[in-house]
PDB file of C-alpha atoms and ligand atoms in Angstrom:
ATOM      1  CA  UNK A  62      -0.116  -0.400  -0.066  1.00  0.00           C
ATOM      2  CA  UNK A  63       1.559   3.066  -0.798  1.00  0.00           C
ATOM      3  CA  UNK A  64       1.691   6.113   1.017  1.00  0.00           C
ATOM      4  CA  UNK A  65      -1.309   7.558   1.605  1.00  0.00           C
ATOM      5  CA  UNK A  66      -1.803  11.956   1.010  1.00  0.00           C
ATOM      6  CA  UNK A  67      -5.470  14.041   1.745  1.00  0.00           C
ATOM      7  CA  UNK A  68      -5.568  16.643  -0.388  1.00  0.00           C
ATOM      8  CA  UNK A  69      -8.258  18.875   1.126  1.00  0.00           C
ATOM      9  CA  UNK A  70      -8.631  22.047  -1.520  1.00  0.00           C
ATOM     10  CA  UNK A  71     -12.715  23.274  -2.577  1.00  0.00           C
ATOM     11  CA  UNK A  72     -10.970  24.630  -5.910  1.00  0.00           C
ATOM     12  CA  UNK A  73     -11.201  21.981  -8.850  1.00  0.00           C
ATOM     13  CA  UNK A  74      -8.214  23.756 -10.428  1.00  0.00           C
ATOM     14  CA  UNK A  75      -6.589  24.407  -7.270  1.00  0.00           C
ATOM     15  CA  UNK A  76      -6.533  20.175  -6.988  1.00  0.00           C
ATOM     16  CA  UNK A  77      -6.031  18.713  -9.946  1.00  0.00           C
ATOM     17  CA  UNK A  78      -3.156  20.924  -9.572  1.00  0.00           C
ATOM     18  CA  UNK A  79      -1.215  19.069  -6.237  1.00  0.00           C
ATOM     19  CA  UNK A  80      -2.793  15.864  -7.704  1.00  0.00           C
ATOM     20  CA  UNK A  81      -1.297  15.847 -11.351  1.00  0.00           C
ATOM     21  CA  UNK A  82       2.470  17.317  -9.299  1.00  0.00           C
ATOM     22  CA  UNK A  83       2.061  14.196  -7.076  1.00  0.00           C
ATOM     23  CA  UNK A  84       0.634  11.229  -8.673  1.00  0.00           C
ATOM     24  CA  UNK A  85       3.557  10.114 -10.677  1.00  0.00           C
ATOM     25  CA  UNK A  86       5.570   9.989  -7.448  1.00  0.00           C
ATOM     26  CA  UNK A  87       3.287   7.355  -7.034  1.00  0.00           C
ATOM     27  CA  UNK A  88       1.420   8.192  -3.973  1.00  0.00           C
ATOM     28  CA  UNK A  89      -2.421   7.715  -2.918  1.00  0.00           C
ATOM     29  CA  UNK A  90      -4.008  10.583  -3.224  1.00  0.00           C
ATOM     30  CA  UNK A  91      -7.294  10.928  -1.207  1.00  0.00           C
ATOM     31  CA  UNK A  92     -10.134  14.388  -1.941  1.00  0.00           C
ATOM     32  CA  UNK A  93     -11.961  16.283  -0.278  1.00  0.00           C
ATOM     33  CA  UNK A  94     -13.593  19.526  -0.623  1.00  0.00           C
ATOM     34  CA  UNK A  95     -14.837  21.111   3.507  1.00  0.00           C
ATOM     35  CA  UNK A  96     -13.876  21.094   6.387  1.00  0.00           C
ATOM     36  CA  UNK A  97     -15.783  19.063   7.291  1.00  0.00           C
ATOM     37  CA  UNK A  98     -14.900  16.600   5.009  1.00  0.00           C
ATOM     38  CA  UNK A  99     -11.740  16.301   5.377  1.00  0.00           C
ATOM     39  CA  UNK A 100     -12.029  15.152   9.034  1.00  0.00           C
ATOM     40  CA  UNK A 101     -14.470  12.088   7.803  1.00  0.00           C
ATOM     41  CA  UNK A 102     -11.738  11.261   5.284  1.00  0.00           C
ATOM     42  CA  UNK A 103      -8.861  11.650   8.054  1.00  0.00           C
ATOM     43  CA  UNK A 104     -10.747   9.618  10.283  1.00  0.00           C
ATOM     44  CA  UNK A 105     -11.841   6.839   8.361  1.00  0.00           C
ATOM     45  CA  UNK A 106      -7.619   6.660   5.899  1.00  0.00           C
ATOM     46  CA  UNK A 107      -5.838   8.079   8.789  1.00  0.00           C
ATOM     47  CA  UNK A 108      -3.176   9.882   5.333  1.00  0.00           C
ATOM     48  CA  UNK A 109       0.515  10.324   6.492  1.00  0.00           C
ATOM     49  CA  UNK A 110      -0.117  13.674   5.416  1.00  0.00           C
ATOM     50  CA  UNK A 111      -2.170  15.814   4.998  1.00  0.00           C
ATOM     51  CA  UNK A 112      -2.219  18.944   2.002  1.00  0.00           C
ATOM     52  CA  UNK A 113      -5.135  21.429   3.247  1.00  0.00           C
ATOM     53  CA  UNK A 114      -6.379  25.182   2.119  1.00  0.00           C
ATOM     54  CA  UNK A 115      -6.435  28.263   4.714  1.00  0.00           C
ATOM     55  CA  UNK A 116      -9.808  29.083   2.960  1.00  0.00           C
ATOM     56  CA  UNK A 117     -12.927  26.076   3.553  1.00  0.00           C
ATOM     57  CA  UNK A 118     -15.888  25.847   3.454  1.00  0.00           C
ATOM     58  CA  UNK A 119     -18.118  24.748   6.773  1.00  0.00           C
ATOM     59  CA  UNK A 120     -14.002  24.232   8.729  1.00  0.00           C
ATOM     60  CA  UNK A 121     -11.857  26.368   7.902  1.00  0.00           C
ATOM     61  CA  UNK A 122      -8.192  24.995   7.119  1.00  0.00           C
ATOM     62  CA  UNK A 123      -7.212  25.636  10.298  1.00  0.00           C
ATOM     63  CA  UNK A 124      -9.669  24.633  12.633  1.00  0.00           C
ATOM     64  CA  UNK A 125      -9.145  21.305  10.825  1.00  0.00           C
ATOM     65  CA  UNK A 126      -5.548  21.204  12.162  1.00  0.00           C
ATOM     66  CA  UNK A 127      -6.426  21.656  15.826  1.00  0.00           C
ATOM     67  CA  UNK A 128      -8.835  19.422  15.757  1.00  0.00           C
ATOM     68  CA  UNK A 129      -7.008  17.296  14.449  1.00  0.00           C
ATOM     69  CA  UNK A 130      -3.902  17.330  16.270  1.00  0.00           C
ATOM     70  CA  UNK A 131      -5.857  16.701  19.495  1.00  0.00           C
ATOM     71  CA  UNK A 132      -6.190  12.868  17.985  1.00  0.00           C
ATOM     72  CA  UNK A 133      -3.759  10.975  19.385  1.00  0.00           C
ATOM     73  CA  UNK A 134      -2.830   9.357  15.436  1.00  0.00           C
ATOM     74  CA  UNK A 135      -3.076  13.104  13.991  1.00  0.00           C
ATOM     75  CA  UNK A 136      -0.496  14.331  16.618  1.00  0.00           C
ATOM     76  CA  UNK A 137       2.768  14.443  14.336  1.00  0.00           C
ATOM     77  CA  UNK A 138       1.730  13.886  10.834  1.00  0.00           C
ATOM     78  CA  UNK A 139       3.603  16.470   8.853  1.00  0.00           C
ATOM     79  CA  UNK A 140       0.109  18.446   7.268  1.00  0.00           C
ATOM     80  CA  UNK A 141       0.681  21.042   4.415  1.00  0.00           C
ATOM     81  CA  UNK A 142      -0.470  24.810   5.309  1.00  0.00           C
ATOM     82  CA  UNK A 143      -1.671  26.341   1.747  1.00  0.00           C
ATOM     83  CA  UNK A 144      -3.519  29.585   1.236  1.00  0.00           C
ATOM     84  CA  UNK A 145      -3.867  31.898  -1.362  1.00  0.00           C
ATOM     85  CA  UNK A 146      -4.397  34.954   0.206  1.00  0.00           C
ATOM     86  CA  UNK A 147      -0.753  35.509   2.264  1.00  0.00           C
ATOM     87  CA  UNK A 148      -1.444  37.893   4.839  1.00  0.00           C
ATOM     88  CA  UNK A 149       0.795  39.467   7.887  1.00  0.00           C
ATOM     89  CA  UNK A 150       0.081  36.621  10.179  1.00  0.00           C
ATOM     90  CA  UNK A 151      -1.234  34.304   8.565  1.00  0.00           C
ATOM     91  CA  UNK A 152       1.795  32.104   8.604  1.00  0.00           C
ATOM     92  CA  UNK A 153       1.884  32.333  12.242  1.00  0.00           C
ATOM     93  CA  UNK A 154      -1.354  31.105  12.519  1.00  0.00           C
ATOM     94  CA  UNK A 155      -1.123  28.550  10.659  1.00  0.00           C
ATOM     95  CA  UNK A 156       2.226  26.919  12.502  1.00  0.00           C
ATOM     96  CA  UNK A 157      -0.266  27.959  15.902  1.00  0.00           C
ATOM     97  CA  UNK A 158      -2.569  25.524  14.458  1.00  0.00           C
ATOM     98  CA  UNK A 159      -0.633  23.072  14.266  1.00  0.00           C
ATOM     99  CA  UNK A 160       0.560  22.856  11.229  1.00  0.00           C
ATOM    100  CA  UNK A 161       4.350  21.903   9.671  1.00  0.00           C
ATOM    101  CA  UNK A 162       4.949  24.097   7.089  1.00  0.00           C
ATOM    102  CA  UNK A 163       3.423  27.024   5.062  1.00  0.00           C
ATOM    103  CA  UNK A 164       2.702  27.632   1.218  1.00  0.00           C
ATOM    104  CA  UNK A 165       1.090  30.986  -0.340  1.00  0.00           C
ATOM    105  CA  UNK A 166      -0.744  29.629  -3.945  1.00  0.00           C
ATOM    106  CA  UNK A 167       0.223  29.693  -6.580  1.00  0.00           C
ATOM    107  CA  UNK A 168       1.319  26.065  -5.625  1.00  0.00           C
ATOM    108  CA  UNK A 169       5.093  25.972  -6.861  1.00  0.00           C
ATOM    109  CA  UNK A 170       5.262  22.598  -9.252  1.00  0.00           C
ATOM    110  CA  UNK A 171       8.324  21.886  -9.284  1.00  0.00           C
ATOM    111  CA  UNK A 172       8.650  22.363  -5.864  1.00  0.00           C
ATOM    112  CA  UNK A 173       5.937  20.330  -3.488  1.00  0.00           C
ATOM    113  CA  UNK A 174       7.471  17.010  -4.083  1.00  0.00           C
ATOM    114  CA  UNK A 175      10.590  17.108  -2.345  1.00  0.00           C
ATOM    115  CA  UNK A 176       8.748  19.268   0.297  1.00  0.00           C
ATOM    116  CA  UNK A 177       6.374  16.144   0.969  1.00  0.00           C
ATOM    117  CA  UNK A 178       9.393  13.409   0.548  1.00  0.00           C
ATOM    118  CA  UNK A 179      10.862  15.829   2.662  1.00  0.00           C
ATOM    119  CA  UNK A 180       8.814  15.621   4.909  1.00  0.00           C
ATOM    120  CA  UNK A 181       7.248  12.809   5.058  1.00  0.00           C
ATOM    121  CA  UNK A 182      10.456  10.749   5.606  1.00  0.00           C
ATOM    122  CA  UNK A 183      11.422  13.076   8.943  1.00  0.00           C
ATOM    123  CA  UNK A 184       8.443  12.044  10.320  1.00  0.00           C
ATOM    124  CA  UNK A 185       9.385   8.397   9.460  1.00  0.00           C
ATOM    125  CA  UNK A 186      12.626   9.321  11.182  1.00  0.00           C
ATOM    126  CA  UNK A 187      11.406  10.884  14.022  1.00  0.00           C
ATOM    127  CA  UNK A 188       9.048   8.328  14.853  1.00  0.00           C
ATOM    128  CA  UNK A 189      10.751   5.044  14.335  1.00  0.00           C
TER     129      UNK A 189
HETATM  130 MN1   MN B 351      -9.956  27.487  -0.600  1.00  0.00          MN
END
């Protein structure tokens, strides 16, 4: 079973870009398009890494991340926050909520696979 990544994104086009960027690397990609669905999918499928948009319907990405961080199964997995409207203080808010990394849109498709691979290997090492 390949490494599972949950992508939480309400914008169809952005979802496609992230999927096309990561699919060649052999990950199993799961989708959620709002905050509630993100929590459901995470609990059901136990992804090893989550990429989450901050601006989401229902629960926003920060609320989802805070909720996940309170669950033992998700206390330490890598969570990558993504936002379109980078404003002063957003990065701090994302890190405070429990995100490990903060990326701004448009997603740098050349950079993303490396960020994901690095975080997965660091997480494995930390938990070995
Ligand atoms: Mn959004």
